[in-house]
XYZ file of C-alpha atoms in Angstrom:
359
model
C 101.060 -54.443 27.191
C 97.909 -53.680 25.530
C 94.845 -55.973 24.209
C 92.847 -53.360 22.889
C 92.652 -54.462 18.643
C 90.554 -53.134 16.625
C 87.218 -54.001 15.563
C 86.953 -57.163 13.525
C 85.025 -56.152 10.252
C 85.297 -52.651 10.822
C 83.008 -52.359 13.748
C 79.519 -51.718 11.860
C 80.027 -53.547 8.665
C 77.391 -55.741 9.357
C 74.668 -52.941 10.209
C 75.981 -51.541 6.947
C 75.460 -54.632 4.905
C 72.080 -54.821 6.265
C 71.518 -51.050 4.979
C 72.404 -52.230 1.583
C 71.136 -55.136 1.425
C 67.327 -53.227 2.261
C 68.169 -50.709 -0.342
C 69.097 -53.239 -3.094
C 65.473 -55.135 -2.584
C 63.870 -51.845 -2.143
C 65.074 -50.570 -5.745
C 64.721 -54.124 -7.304
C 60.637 -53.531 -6.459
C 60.570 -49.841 -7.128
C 62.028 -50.831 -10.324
C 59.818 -54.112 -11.678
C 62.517 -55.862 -12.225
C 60.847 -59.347 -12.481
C 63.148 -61.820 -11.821
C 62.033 -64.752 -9.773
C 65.430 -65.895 -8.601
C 67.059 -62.555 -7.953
C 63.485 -61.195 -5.697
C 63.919 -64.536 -3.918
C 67.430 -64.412 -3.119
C 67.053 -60.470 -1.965
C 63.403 -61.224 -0.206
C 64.265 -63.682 1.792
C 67.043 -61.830 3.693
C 65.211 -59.182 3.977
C 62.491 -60.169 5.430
C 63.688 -63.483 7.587
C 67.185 -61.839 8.583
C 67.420 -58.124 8.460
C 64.888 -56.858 10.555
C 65.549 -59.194 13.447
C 69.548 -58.856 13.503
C 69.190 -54.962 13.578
C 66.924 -55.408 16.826
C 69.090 -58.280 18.281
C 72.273 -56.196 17.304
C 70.292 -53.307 19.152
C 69.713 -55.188 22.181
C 73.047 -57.199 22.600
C 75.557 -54.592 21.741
C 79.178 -56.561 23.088
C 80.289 -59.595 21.787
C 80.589 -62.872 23.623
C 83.404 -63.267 26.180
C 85.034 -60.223 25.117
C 85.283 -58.598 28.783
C 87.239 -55.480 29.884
C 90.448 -55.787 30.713
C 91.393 -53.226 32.565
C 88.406 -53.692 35.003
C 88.864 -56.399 37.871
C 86.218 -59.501 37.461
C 84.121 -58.445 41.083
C 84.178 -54.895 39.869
C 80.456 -53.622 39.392
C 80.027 -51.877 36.057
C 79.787 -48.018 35.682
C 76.089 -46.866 36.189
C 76.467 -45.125 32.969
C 77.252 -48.972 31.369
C 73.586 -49.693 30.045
C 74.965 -52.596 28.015
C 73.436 -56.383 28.616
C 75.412 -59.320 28.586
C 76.316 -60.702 25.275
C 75.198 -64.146 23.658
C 76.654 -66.779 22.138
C 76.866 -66.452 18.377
C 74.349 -69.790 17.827
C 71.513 -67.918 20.220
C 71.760 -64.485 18.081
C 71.065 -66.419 15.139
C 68.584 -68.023 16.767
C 67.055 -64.724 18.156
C 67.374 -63.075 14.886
C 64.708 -65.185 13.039
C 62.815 -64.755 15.857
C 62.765 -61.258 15.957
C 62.122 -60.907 12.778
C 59.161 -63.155 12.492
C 57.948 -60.752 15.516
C 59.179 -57.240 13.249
C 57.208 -58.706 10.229
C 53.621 -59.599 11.774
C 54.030 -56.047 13.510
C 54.138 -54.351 10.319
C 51.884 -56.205 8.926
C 49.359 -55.382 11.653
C 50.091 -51.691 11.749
C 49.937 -51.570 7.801
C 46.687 -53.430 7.733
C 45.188 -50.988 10.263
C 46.565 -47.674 8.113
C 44.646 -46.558 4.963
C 46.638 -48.360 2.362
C 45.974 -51.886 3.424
C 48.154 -54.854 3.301
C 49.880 -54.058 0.173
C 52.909 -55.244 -1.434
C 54.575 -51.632 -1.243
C 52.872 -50.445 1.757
C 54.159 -53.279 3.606
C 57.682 -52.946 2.242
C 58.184 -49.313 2.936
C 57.333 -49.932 6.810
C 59.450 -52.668 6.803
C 62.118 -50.782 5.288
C 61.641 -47.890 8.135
C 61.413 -50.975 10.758
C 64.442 -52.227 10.074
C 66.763 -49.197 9.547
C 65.207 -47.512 12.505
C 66.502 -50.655 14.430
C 70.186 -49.982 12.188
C 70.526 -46.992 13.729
C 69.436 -48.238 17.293
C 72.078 -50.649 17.231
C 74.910 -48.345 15.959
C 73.995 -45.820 18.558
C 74.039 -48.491 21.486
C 77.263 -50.031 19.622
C 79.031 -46.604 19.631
C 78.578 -46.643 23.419
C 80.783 -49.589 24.161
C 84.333 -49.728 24.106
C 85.559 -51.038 20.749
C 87.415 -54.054 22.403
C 84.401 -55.126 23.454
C 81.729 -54.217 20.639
C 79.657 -57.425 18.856
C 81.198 -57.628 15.347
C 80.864 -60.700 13.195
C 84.106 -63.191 12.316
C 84.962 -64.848 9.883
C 87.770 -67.162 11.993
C 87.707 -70.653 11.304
C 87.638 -71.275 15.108
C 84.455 -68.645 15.727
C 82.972 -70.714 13.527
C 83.770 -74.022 15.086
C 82.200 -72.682 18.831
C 79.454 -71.331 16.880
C 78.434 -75.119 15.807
C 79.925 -77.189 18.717
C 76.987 -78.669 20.271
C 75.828 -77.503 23.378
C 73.167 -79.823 24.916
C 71.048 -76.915 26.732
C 67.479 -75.876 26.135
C 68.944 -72.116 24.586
C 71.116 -74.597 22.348
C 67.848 -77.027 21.673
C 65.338 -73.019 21.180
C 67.924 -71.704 19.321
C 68.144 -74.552 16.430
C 64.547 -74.824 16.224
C 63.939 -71.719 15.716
C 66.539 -72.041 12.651
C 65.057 -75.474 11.397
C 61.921 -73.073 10.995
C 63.386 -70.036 9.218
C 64.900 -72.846 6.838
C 61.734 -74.372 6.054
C 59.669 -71.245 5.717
C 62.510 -70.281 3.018
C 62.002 -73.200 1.237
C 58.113 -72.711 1.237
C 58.548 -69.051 0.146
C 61.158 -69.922 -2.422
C 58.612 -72.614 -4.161
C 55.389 -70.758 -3.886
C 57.221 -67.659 -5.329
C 59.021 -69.522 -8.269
C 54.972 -71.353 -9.010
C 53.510 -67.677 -9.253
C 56.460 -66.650 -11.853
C 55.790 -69.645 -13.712
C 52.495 -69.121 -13.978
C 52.255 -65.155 -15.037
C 49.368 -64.781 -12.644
C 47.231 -61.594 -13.875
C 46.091 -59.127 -11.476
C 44.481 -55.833 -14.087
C 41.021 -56.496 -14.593
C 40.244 -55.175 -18.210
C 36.318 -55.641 -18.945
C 33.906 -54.176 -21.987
C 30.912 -52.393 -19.866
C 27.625 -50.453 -21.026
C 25.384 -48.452 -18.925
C 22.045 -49.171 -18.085
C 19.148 -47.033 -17.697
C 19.959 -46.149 -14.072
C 23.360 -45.198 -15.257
C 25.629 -48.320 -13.348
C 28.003 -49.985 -15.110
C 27.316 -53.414 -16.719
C 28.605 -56.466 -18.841
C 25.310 -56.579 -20.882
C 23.421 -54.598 -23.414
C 26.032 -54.344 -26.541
C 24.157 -54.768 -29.235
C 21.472 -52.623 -27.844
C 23.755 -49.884 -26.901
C 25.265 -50.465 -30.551
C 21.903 -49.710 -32.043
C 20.799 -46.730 -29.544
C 24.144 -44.969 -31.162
C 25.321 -45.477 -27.147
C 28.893 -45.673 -25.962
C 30.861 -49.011 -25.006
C 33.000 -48.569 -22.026
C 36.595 -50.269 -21.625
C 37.644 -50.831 -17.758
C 40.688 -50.585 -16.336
C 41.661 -51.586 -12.879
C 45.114 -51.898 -11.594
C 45.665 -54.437 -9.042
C 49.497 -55.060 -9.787
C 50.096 -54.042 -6.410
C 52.373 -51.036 -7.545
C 51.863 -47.964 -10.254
C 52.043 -49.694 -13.500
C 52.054 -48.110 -17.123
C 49.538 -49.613 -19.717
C 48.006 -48.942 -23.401
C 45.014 -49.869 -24.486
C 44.156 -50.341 -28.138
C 40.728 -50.031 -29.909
C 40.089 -52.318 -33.210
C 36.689 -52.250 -35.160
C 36.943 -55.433 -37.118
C 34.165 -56.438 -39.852
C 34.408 -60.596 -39.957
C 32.316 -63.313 -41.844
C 31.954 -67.200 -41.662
C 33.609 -69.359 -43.716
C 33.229 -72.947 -43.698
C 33.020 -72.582 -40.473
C 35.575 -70.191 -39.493
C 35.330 -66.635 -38.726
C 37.504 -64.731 -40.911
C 38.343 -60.977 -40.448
C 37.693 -59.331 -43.317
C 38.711 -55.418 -42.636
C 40.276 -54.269 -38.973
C 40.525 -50.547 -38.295
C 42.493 -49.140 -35.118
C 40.162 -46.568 -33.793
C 41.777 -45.794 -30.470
C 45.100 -45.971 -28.869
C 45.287 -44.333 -25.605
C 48.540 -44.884 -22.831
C 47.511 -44.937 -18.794
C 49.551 -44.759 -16.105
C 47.114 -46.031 -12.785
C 48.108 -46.144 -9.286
C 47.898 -50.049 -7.747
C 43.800 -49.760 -7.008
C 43.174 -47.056 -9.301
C 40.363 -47.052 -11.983
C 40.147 -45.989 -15.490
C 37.401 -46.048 -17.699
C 37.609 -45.814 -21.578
C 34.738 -44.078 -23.566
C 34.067 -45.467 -27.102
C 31.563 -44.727 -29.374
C 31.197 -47.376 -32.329
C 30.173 -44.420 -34.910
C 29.954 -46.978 -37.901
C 30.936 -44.804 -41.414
C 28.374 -44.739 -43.607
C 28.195 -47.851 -45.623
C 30.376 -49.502 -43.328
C 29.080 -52.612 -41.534
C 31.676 -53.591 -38.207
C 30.897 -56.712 -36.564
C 32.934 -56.489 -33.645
C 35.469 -54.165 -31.164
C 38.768 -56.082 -30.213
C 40.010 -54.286 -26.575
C 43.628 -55.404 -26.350
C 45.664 -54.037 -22.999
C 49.749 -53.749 -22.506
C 51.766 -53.348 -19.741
C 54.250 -50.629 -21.505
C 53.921 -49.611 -25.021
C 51.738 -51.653 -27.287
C 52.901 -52.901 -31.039
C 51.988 -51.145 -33.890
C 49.788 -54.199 -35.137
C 48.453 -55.828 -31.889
C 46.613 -59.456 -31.538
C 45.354 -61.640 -28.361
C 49.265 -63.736 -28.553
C 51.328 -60.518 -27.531
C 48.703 -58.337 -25.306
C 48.284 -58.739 -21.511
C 44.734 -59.155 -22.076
C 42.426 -58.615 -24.709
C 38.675 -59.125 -25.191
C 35.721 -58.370 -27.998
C 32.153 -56.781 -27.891
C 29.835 -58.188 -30.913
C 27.846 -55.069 -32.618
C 25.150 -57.585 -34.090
C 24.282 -61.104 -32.841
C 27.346 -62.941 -32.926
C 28.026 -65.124 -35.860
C 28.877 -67.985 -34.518
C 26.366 -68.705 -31.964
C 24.422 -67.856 -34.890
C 26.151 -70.764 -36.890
C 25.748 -72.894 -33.548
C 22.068 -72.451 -33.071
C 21.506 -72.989 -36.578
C 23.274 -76.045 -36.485
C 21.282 -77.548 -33.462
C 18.262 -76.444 -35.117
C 19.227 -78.431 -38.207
C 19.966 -81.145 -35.901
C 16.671 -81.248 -33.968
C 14.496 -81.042 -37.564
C 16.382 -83.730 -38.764
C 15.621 -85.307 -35.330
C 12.645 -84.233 -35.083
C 11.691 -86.032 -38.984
C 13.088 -89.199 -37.595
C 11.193 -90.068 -34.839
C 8.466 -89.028 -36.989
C 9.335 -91.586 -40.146
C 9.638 -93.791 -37.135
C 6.199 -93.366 -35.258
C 4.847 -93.704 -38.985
C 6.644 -97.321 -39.902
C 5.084 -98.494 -35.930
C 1.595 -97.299 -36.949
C 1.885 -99.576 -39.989
């Protein structure tokens, strides 16, 4: 009679689900796709389970209580026989969050330490090698046990039963705290990442610069590098954390005040140019104002997109957007005009007063 069967799930279905489920999150990132709910329900897997069931599944090759057969119980395994005992289905899980708490801060400090930094794709790609470097561990170690007694997941009512019977031992007691804190840390991951999406955080710094007479960069000076006939610079710094694509369009606008409300008169595109940065890269944006002759501009609009810009763009559909003044700006003009109408008429009161006290 024989009791050799074969391997429940195939044998290495599970090492191949955590292959795919790696390369799924890997091309949802390479790809931008910016869905909250479908990052969160690929991250967390990926970074809570995968790494640390490869490494358990490396280490603990056999499953529990499947024993060989044909071998008596006092028999000493073969010196080739490198396999450990197995675990209990409860402990790997246990184990698994474990390791992979340990995988994750070791990437993270070997990252940190390498000349990228702790960055979002930095960090993913050496997780990514982590974990299938710890796939193939565990198939290798797998292949060297008999298949009758290989670790492979079930799906039997009754494996799941001994997996949640209680067992009142300090494993048992390790084991399900170390879950009650991989379910928690889900839940804080989940939250924090659905409050970023929610928000539309902005990481690309997009600033108007001049440059002084040292030749540095700085937020000052417009008007006076307007009138010198100098160049206004745009910056562009990608901090999106991965290559991203942008255009940047260039408006000279000529606006006035009416009752109070700055009107734009005439707008003329003068520059559309697309980038494509690197995440840390900079880009900066020569303009020169080069007013046409009988042409007065008050102001340069800057307006950035991620991707390809509309053919008539404003501040409600661009990423970010900003505007240099070439002459004093009319409404602080209007404002200090105002107070100064303000403090006269102020000023005349306290003096009609001081008068009718005199008396």
């Amino acid at each position: 009679m024989s009791y050799e069967s074969p391997p429940r799930l195939g044998g290495f279905a599970d090492l191949a689900l955590v292959v795919v489920l790696v390369a799924v999150f890997d091309v949802v990132v390479a790809l931008s796709i910016d869905i909250a709910a479908l990052r969160v329900a690929l991250g967390l897997p990926v970074v809570l389970l995968a790494p640390g069931y490869a490494v358990v599944a490396a280490l603990y090759p056999r499953g529990e209580g499947r024993t060989d057969l044909q071998r008596p119980r006092a028999t000493a395994s073969p010196a080739g026989d490198t396999s450990v005992d197995a675990i209990s289905p409860f402990v790997r899980a246990g184990l698994t969050v474990a390791a992979s708490v340990a995988v994750v801060a070791t990437v993270a400090l070997a990252v940190n330490a390498s000349p990228w930094a702790i960055r979002p794709l930095p960090t993913l790609a050496a997780l990514t090698v982590a974990t299938l470097a710890a796939v193939a561990a565990a198939a290798y170690r797998r292949s060297r046990v008999p298949a009758r007694l290989r670790y492979a997941p079930s799906t039997g009512l009754g494996s799941a039963a001994r997996v949640f019977r209680p067992r009142l031992s300090a494993t048992f007691v390790l084991a399900l705290l170390l879950v009650a804190s991989a379910v928690g840390a889900s839940a804080v991951l989940a939250t924090t990442d659905t409050n970023q999406a929610g928000t539309d955080e902005q990481f690309t710094e997009f600033a108007a610069l001049t440059q002084n007479a040292t030749g540095e960069y700085v937020t000052a000076n417009y008007t006076g590098a307007v009138a010198a006939d100098r160049p206004i610079y745009v910056e562009v710094i990608n901090g999106e954390g991965e290559r991203t694509d942008y255009t940047v369009v260039l408006v000279r606008e000529t606006v006035e005040r009416r009752d109070n409300v700055t009107v734009v008169r005439s707008a003329t595109e003068r520059v559309r140019e697309d980038l494509s940065l690197r995440d840390g890269a900079i880009r900066y944006l020569e303009f020169d104002p080069e007013p046409a002759a009988g042409d007065a501009p008050s102001r340069l609009r800057a307006y950035l997109y991620r991707g390809d810009a509309p053919e008539v763009p404003s501040r409600a559909s661009a990423y970010r957007s900003l505007q240099v003044w070439y002459t004093d700006d009319p409404i602080a003009e209007a404002t200090a005009a105002a107070n100064a109408t303000d403090d006269d008429e102020t000023a005349a009161g306290n003096a009609t007063a001081a008068l009718a006290a005199g008396d």
